[in-house]
Amino acid sequence: MTNRPIVVAGAGAIGCFVGGMLAAAGRRVALLVRPRVKSEIERFGLRLTDFDGSEKRLGAGQLALSEDPAIFHSAGIVLVTVKSADTAYVADQIAQHAPQDAVVVSLQNGIGNVAVLRERLGGRRVLAGMVPFNVIAMGEGRFHRSTSGDIRVGEDPENTAAALSVAGLAVRASADIAGVQWGKLIINLNNALSALSDMPLAAQLANRDWRKLFADQMAEGLAALKAAGIAPVSSTPIPMGWSPALLRLPDAIFKAILGRTMKIDPEARSSMWQDLKQGRKTEIDYLQGAVIALAERNNVSVPLMRRIVALIKEAELAGKGPPGLTPQQIRGSA
């Protein structure tokens, strides 16, 4: 399986970075890309930079690039990195073109994508995964990882996680990947706040008013999960249940704790901020929306989360990019 290409399905920022790191480590990699990304990489190559100052460069010839899903034809592993709304579409492409024994790994936000992939892939092995870090598309073939963390993939007999793990891109197997995904989703609730604030993540987290807002939204989410009997797994040494209280701590104490558990580039931004900036539809329905649906089924009130969804949808409709709201504006009457 590892002698066959690893094909990245929907190579945007995450897909280009992960695929590029695998290619830089000597793996055979192919990217299914949009025409704009294909042209950019063909012109500039692929430049992968990291928050720690490291950098890797690849020429366009070091990996296969295609807009045609027939590129799946000899895949050993398919990494799905498309937005959640595109999962069904790309699953149909994989079903049509990929070998029956190809392993499909979802490296997407949200918790419903694996079910969609399994439904449409007719018995193929599908694994859930979680990418903890952010990647920013900087232009001219540069993709910058701006936060820390190791990728997690569900355990399987073939140890697909180990097959994907390379220097500079650790991939670890998880026995509770569903819990890991829910834990990441709870952290990803901040994506919307980042988008609404129009602030870098580090600056936002350095501000106690923003952290209190995040803590209140996280508390709603954790209450919904508890009512549903779901135990989220933290991707840091800090237990998930402690997070709201830690976020509410004074700035100096919080900064000291954050510095020991996570590294954040000063210019790191959320993917939802990038979506608003580029006039794209966000994944709000697959993040806050998933928690709201869970809350409704278990009679849990999540008024702040509902207001945040409404504000993101207003920003999408306006098409003017991140609105630059304050915590007080976001709270409104919630």
mmCIF file of N, CA, C and O in Angstrom, residues 171-221:
data_model
loop_
_atom_site.group_PDB
_atom_site.id
_atom_site.type_symbol
_atom_site.label_atom_id
_atom_site.label_comp_id
_atom_site.label_asym_id
_atom_site.label_seq_id
_atom_site.Cartn_x
_atom_site.Cartn_y
_atom_site.Cartn_z
ATOM 1 N N VAL A 171 1.937 11.803 12.676
ATOM 2 C CA VAL A 171 0.573 11.276 12.603
ATOM 3 C C VAL A 171 0.481 10.138 13.601
ATOM 4 O O VAL A 171 1.243 9.177 13.522
ATOM 5 N N ARG A 172 -0.449 10.227 14.531
ATOM 6 C CA ARG A 172 -0.542 9.253 15.617
ATOM 7 C C ARG A 172 -1.893 8.547 15.584
ATOM 8 O O ARG A 172 -2.921 9.171 15.288
ATOM 9 N N ALA A 173 -1.889 7.263 15.894
ATOM 10 C CA ALA A 173 -3.124 6.484 15.950
ATOM 11 C C ALA A 173 -3.875 6.791 17.236
ATOM 12 O O ALA A 173 -3.275 7.028 18.289
ATOM 13 N N SER A 174 -5.200 6.786 17.154
ATOM 14 C CA SER A 174 -6.041 7.049 18.326
ATOM 15 C C SER A 174 -7.092 5.959 18.465
ATOM 16 O O SER A 174 -7.763 5.600 17.494
ATOM 17 N N ALA A 175 -7.227 5.445 19.689
ATOM 18 C CA ALA A 175 -8.235 4.435 19.962
ATOM 19 C C ALA A 175 -9.620 5.034 20.130
ATOM 20 O O ALA A 175 -10.627 4.320 20.057
ATOM 21 N N ASP A 176 -9.700 6.340 20.350
ATOM 22 C CA ASP A 176 -10.991 7.027 20.530
ATOM 23 C C ASP A 176 -11.040 8.229 19.593
ATOM 24 O O ASP A 176 -11.067 9.371 20.035
ATOM 25 N N ILE A 177 -11.048 7.954 18.301
ATOM 26 C CA ILE A 177 -10.985 9.053 17.346
ATOM 27 C C ILE A 177 -12.278 9.870 17.357
ATOM 28 O O ILE A 177 -12.245 11.076 17.096
ATOM 29 N N ALA A 178 -13.418 9.258 17.698
ATOM 30 C CA ALA A 178 -14.663 10.032 17.790
ATOM 31 C C ALA A 178 -14.554 11.076 18.899
ATOM 32 O O ALA A 178 -14.951 12.234 18.726
ATOM 33 N N GLY A 179 -14.007 10.678 20.043
ATOM 34 C CA GLY A 179 -13.799 11.630 21.130
ATOM 35 C C GLY A 179 -12.828 12.723 20.747
ATOM 36 O O GLY A 179 -13.019 13.899 21.097
ATOM 37 N N VAL A 180 -11.774 12.354 19.993
ATOM 38 C CA VAL A 180 -10.804 13.336 19.513
ATOM 39 C C VAL A 180 -11.480 14.336 18.582
ATOM 40 O O VAL A 180 -11.238 15.551 18.665
ATOM 41 N N GLN A 181 -12.331 13.843 17.682
ATOM 42 C CA GLN A 181 -13.016 14.741 16.748
ATOM 43 C C GLN A 181 -13.959 15.699 17.475
ATOM 44 O O GLN A 181 -14.019 16.884 17.137
ATOM 45 N N TRP A 182 -14.678 15.195 18.468
ATOM 46 C CA TRP A 182 -15.555 16.086 19.227
ATOM 47 C C TRP A 182 -14.743 17.111 20.010
ATOM 48 O O TRP A 182 -15.126 18.277 20.122
ATOM 49 N N GLY A 183 -13.599 16.684 20.543
ATOM 50 C CA GLY A 183 -12.733 17.633 21.244
ATOM 51 C C GLY A 183 -12.243 18.731 20.318
ATOM 52 O O GLY A 183 -12.221 19.910 20.688
ATOM 53 N N LYS A 184 -11.843 18.357 19.100
ATOM 54 C CA LYS A 184 -11.403 19.366 18.125
ATOM 55 C C LYS A 184 -12.562 20.277 17.736
ATOM 56 O O LYS A 184 -12.386 21.494 17.572
ATOM 57 N N LEU A 185 -13.760 19.714 17.586
ATOM 58 C CA LEU A 185 -14.904 20.542 17.223
ATOM 59 C C LEU A 185 -15.176 21.601 18.295
ATOM 60 O O LEU A 185 -15.464 22.759 17.972
ATOM 61 N N ILE A 186 -15.065 21.220 19.551
ATOM 62 C CA ILE A 186 -15.290 22.190 20.628
ATOM 63 C C ILE A 186 -14.250 23.306 20.558
ATOM 64 O O ILE A 186 -14.579 24.495 20.714
ATOM 65 N N ILE A 187 -13.000 22.973 20.292
ATOM 66 C CA ILE A 187 -11.974 24.003 20.121
ATOM 67 C C ILE A 187 -12.261 24.847 18.884
ATOM 68 O O ILE A 187 -12.074 26.072 18.871
ATOM 69 N N ASN A 188 -12.744 24.192 17.832
ATOM 70 C CA ASN A 188 -13.038 24.899 16.581
ATOM 71 C C ASN A 188 -14.218 25.864 16.685
ATOM 72 O O ASN A 188 -14.455 26.642 15.751
ATOM 73 N N LEU A 189 -14.937 25.831 17.798
ATOM 74 C CA LEU A 189 -15.990 26.824 17.990
ATOM 75 C C LEU A 189 -15.405 28.238 17.984
ATOM 76 O O LEU A 189 -16.105 29.205 17.694
ATOM 77 N N ASN A 190 -14.104 28.344 18.291
ATOM 78 C CA ASN A 190 -13.456 29.652 18.271
ATOM 79 C C ASN A 190 -13.215 30.157 16.854
ATOM 80 O O ASN A 190 -12.949 31.346 16.654
ATOM 81 N N ASN A 191 -13.283 29.267 15.849
ATOM 82 C CA ASN A 191 -13.090 29.708 14.465
ATOM 83 C C ASN A 191 -14.025 30.855 14.117
ATOM 84 O O ASN A 191 -13.647 31.822 13.456
ATOM 85 N N ALA A 192 -15.274 30.738 14.562
ATOM 86 C CA ALA A 192 -16.260 31.773 14.244
ATOM 87 C C ALA A 192 -15.928 33.079 14.948
ATOM 88 O O ALA A 192 -16.098 34.166 14.370
ATOM 89 N N LEU A 193 -15.465 32.997 16.193
ATOM 90 C CA LEU A 193 -15.096 34.222 16.909
ATOM 91 C C LEU A 193 -13.912 34.901 16.243
ATOM 92 O O LEU A 193 -13.866 36.133 16.135
ATOM 93 N N SER A 194 -12.951 34.097 15.808
ATOM 94 C CA SER A 194 -11.811 34.645 15.083
ATOM 95 C C SER A 194 -12.275 35.353 13.817
ATOM 96 O O SER A 194 -11.797 36.439 13.488
ATOM 97 N N ALA A 195 -13.212 34.738 13.099
ATOM 98 C CA ALA A 195 -13.715 35.328 11.859
ATOM 99 C C ALA A 195 -14.476 36.617 12.123
ATOM 100 O O ALA A 195 -14.332 37.608 11.397
ATOM 101 N N LEU A 196 -15.282 36.633 13.169
ATOM 102 C CA LEU A 196 -16.082 37.827 13.482
ATOM 103 C C LEU A 196 -15.213 38.957 14.028
ATOM 104 O O LEU A 196 -15.511 40.138 13.816
ATOM 105 N N SER A 197 -14.120 38.609 14.705
ATOM 106 C CA SER A 197 -13.261 39.636 15.314
ATOM 107 C C SER A 197 -12.338 40.302 14.302
ATOM 108 O O SER A 197 -11.929 41.445 14.486
ATOM 109 N N ASP A 198 -11.970 39.549 13.250
ATOM 110 C CA ASP A 198 -10.964 39.997 12.272
ATOM 111 C C ASP A 198 -9.618 40.225 12.956
ATOM 112 O O ASP A 198 -8.845 41.101 12.562
ATOM 113 N N MET A 199 -9.329 39.398 13.967
ATOM 114 C CA MET A 199 -8.063 39.492 14.704
ATOM 115 C C MET A 199 -7.270 38.208 14.529
ATOM 116 O O MET A 199 -7.850 37.125 14.402
ATOM 117 N N PRO A 200 -5.931 38.276 14.570
ATOM 118 C CA PRO A 200 -5.132 37.048 14.631
ATOM 119 C C PRO A 200 -5.483 36.263 15.891
ATOM 120 O O PRO A 200 -5.860 36.831 16.919
ATOM 121 N N LEU A 201 -5.332 34.945 15.832
ATOM 122 C CA LEU A 201 -5.703 34.099 16.960
ATOM 123 C C LEU A 201 -4.928 34.449 18.222
ATOM 124 O O LEU A 201 -5.499 34.489 19.316
ATOM 125 N N ALA A 202 -3.632 34.712 18.074
ATOM 126 C CA ALA A 202 -2.816 35.001 19.255
ATOM 127 C C ALA A 202 -3.280 36.278 19.949
ATOM 128 O O ALA A 202 -3.374 36.332 21.184
ATOM 129 N N ALA A 203 -3.582 37.315 19.174
ATOM 130 C CA ALA A 203 -4.052 38.572 19.755
ATOM 131 C C ALA A 203 -5.417 38.396 20.403
ATOM 132 O O ALA A 203 -5.696 38.956 21.468
ATOM 133 N N GLN A 204 -6.255 37.617 19.783
ATOM 134 C CA GLN A 204 -7.591 37.374 20.337
ATOM 135 C C GLN A 204 -7.490 36.619 21.661
ATOM 136 O O GLN A 204 -8.124 36.989 22.654
ATOM 137 N N LEU A 205 -6.659 35.568 21.694
ATOM 138 C CA LEU A 205 -6.526 34.781 22.918
ATOM 139 C C LEU A 205 -5.793 35.532 24.021
ATOM 140 O O LEU A 205 -5.877 35.163 25.188
ATOM 141 N N ALA A 206 -5.081 36.586 23.654
ATOM 142 C CA ALA A 206 -4.399 37.400 24.668
ATOM 143 C C ALA A 206 -5.352 38.363 25.368
ATOM 144 O O ALA A 206 -4.980 38.990 26.363
ATOM 145 N N ASN A 207 -6.587 38.468 24.874
ATOM 146 C CA ASN A 207 -7.585 39.412 25.388
ATOM 147 C C ASN A 207 -8.619 38.654 26.213
ATOM 148 O O ASN A 207 -9.323 37.776 25.705
ATOM 149 N N ARG A 208 -8.730 39.023 27.494
ATOM 150 C CA ARG A 208 -9.608 38.259 28.392
ATOM 151 C C ARG A 208 -11.072 38.343 28.009
ATOM 152 O O ARG A 208 -11.825 37.368 28.175
ATOM 153 N N ASP A 209 -11.531 39.466 27.456
ATOM 154 C CA ASP A 209 -12.933 39.571 27.039
ATOM 155 C C ASP A 209 -13.263 38.574 25.935
ATOM 156 O O ASP A 209 -14.331 37.955 25.925
ATOM 157 N N TRP A 210 -12.310 38.410 24.986
ATOM 158 C CA TRP A 210 -12.524 37.417 23.924
ATOM 159 C C TRP A 210 -12.477 36.006 24.493
ATOM 160 O O TRP A 210 -13.274 35.143 24.100
ATOM 161 N N ARG A 211 -11.572 35.767 25.445
ATOM 162 C CA ARG A 211 -11.479 34.422 26.024
ATOM 163 C C ARG A 211 -12.737 34.080 26.813
ATOM 164 O O ARG A 211 -13.197 32.942 26.788
ATOM 165 N N LYS A 212 -13.293 35.059 27.528
ATOM 166 C CA LYS A 212 -14.525 34.797 28.267
ATOM 167 C C LYS A 212 -15.664 34.445 27.320
ATOM 168 O O LYS A 212 -16.493 33.570 27.608
ATOM 169 N N LEU A 213 -15.694 35.109 26.177
ATOM 170 C CA LEU A 213 -16.717 34.807 25.176
ATOM 171 C C LEU A 213 -16.542 33.381 24.658
ATOM 172 O O LEU A 213 -17.509 32.616 24.531
ATOM 173 N N PHE A 214 -15.298 33.023 24.367
ATOM 174 C CA PHE A 214 -14.995 31.663 23.922
ATOM 175 C C PHE A 214 -15.365 30.665 25.014
ATOM 176 O O PHE A 214 -15.959 29.608 24.744
ATOM 177 N N ALA A 215 -15.037 30.985 26.263
ATOM 178 C CA ALA A 215 -15.338 30.089 27.381
ATOM 179 C C ALA A 215 -16.838 29.862 27.520
ATOM 180 O O ALA A 215 -17.290 28.730 27.757
ATOM 181 N N ASP A 216 -17.621 30.926 27.373
ATOM 182 C CA ASP A 216 -19.072 30.794 27.502
ATOM 183 C C ASP A 216 -19.649 29.938 26.382
ATOM 184 O O ASP A 216 -20.556 29.124 26.592
ATOM 185 N N GLN A 217 -19.111 30.114 25.168
ATOM 186 C CA GLN A 217 -19.588 29.301 24.050
ATOM 187 C C GLN A 217 -19.150 27.837 24.243
ATOM 188 O O GLN A 217 -19.929 26.910 24.012
ATOM 189 N N MET A 218 -17.913 27.643 24.707
ATOM 190 C CA MET A 218 -17.421 26.297 24.955
ATOM 191 C C MET A 218 -18.253 25.605 26.035
ATOM 192 O O MET A 218 -18.565 24.407 25.925
ATOM 193 N N ALA A 219 -18.625 26.338 27.065
ATOM 194 C CA ALA A 219 -19.438 25.763 28.142
ATOM 195 C C ALA A 219 -20.786 25.280 27.605
ATOM 196 O O ALA A 219 -21.281 24.218 28.019
ATOM 197 N N GLU A 220 -21.381 26.049 26.687
ATOM 198 C CA GLU A 220 -22.623 25.588 26.055
ATOM 199 C C GLU A 220 -22.390 24.279 25.307
ATOM 200 O O GLU A 220 -23.179 23.338 25.403
ATOM 201 N N GLY A 221 -21.302 24.221 24.551
ATOM 202 C CA GLY A 221 -20.999 23.023 23.787
ATOM 203 C C GLY A 221 -20.744 21.812 24.664
ATOM 204 O O GLY A 221 -21.239 20.712 24.391
#
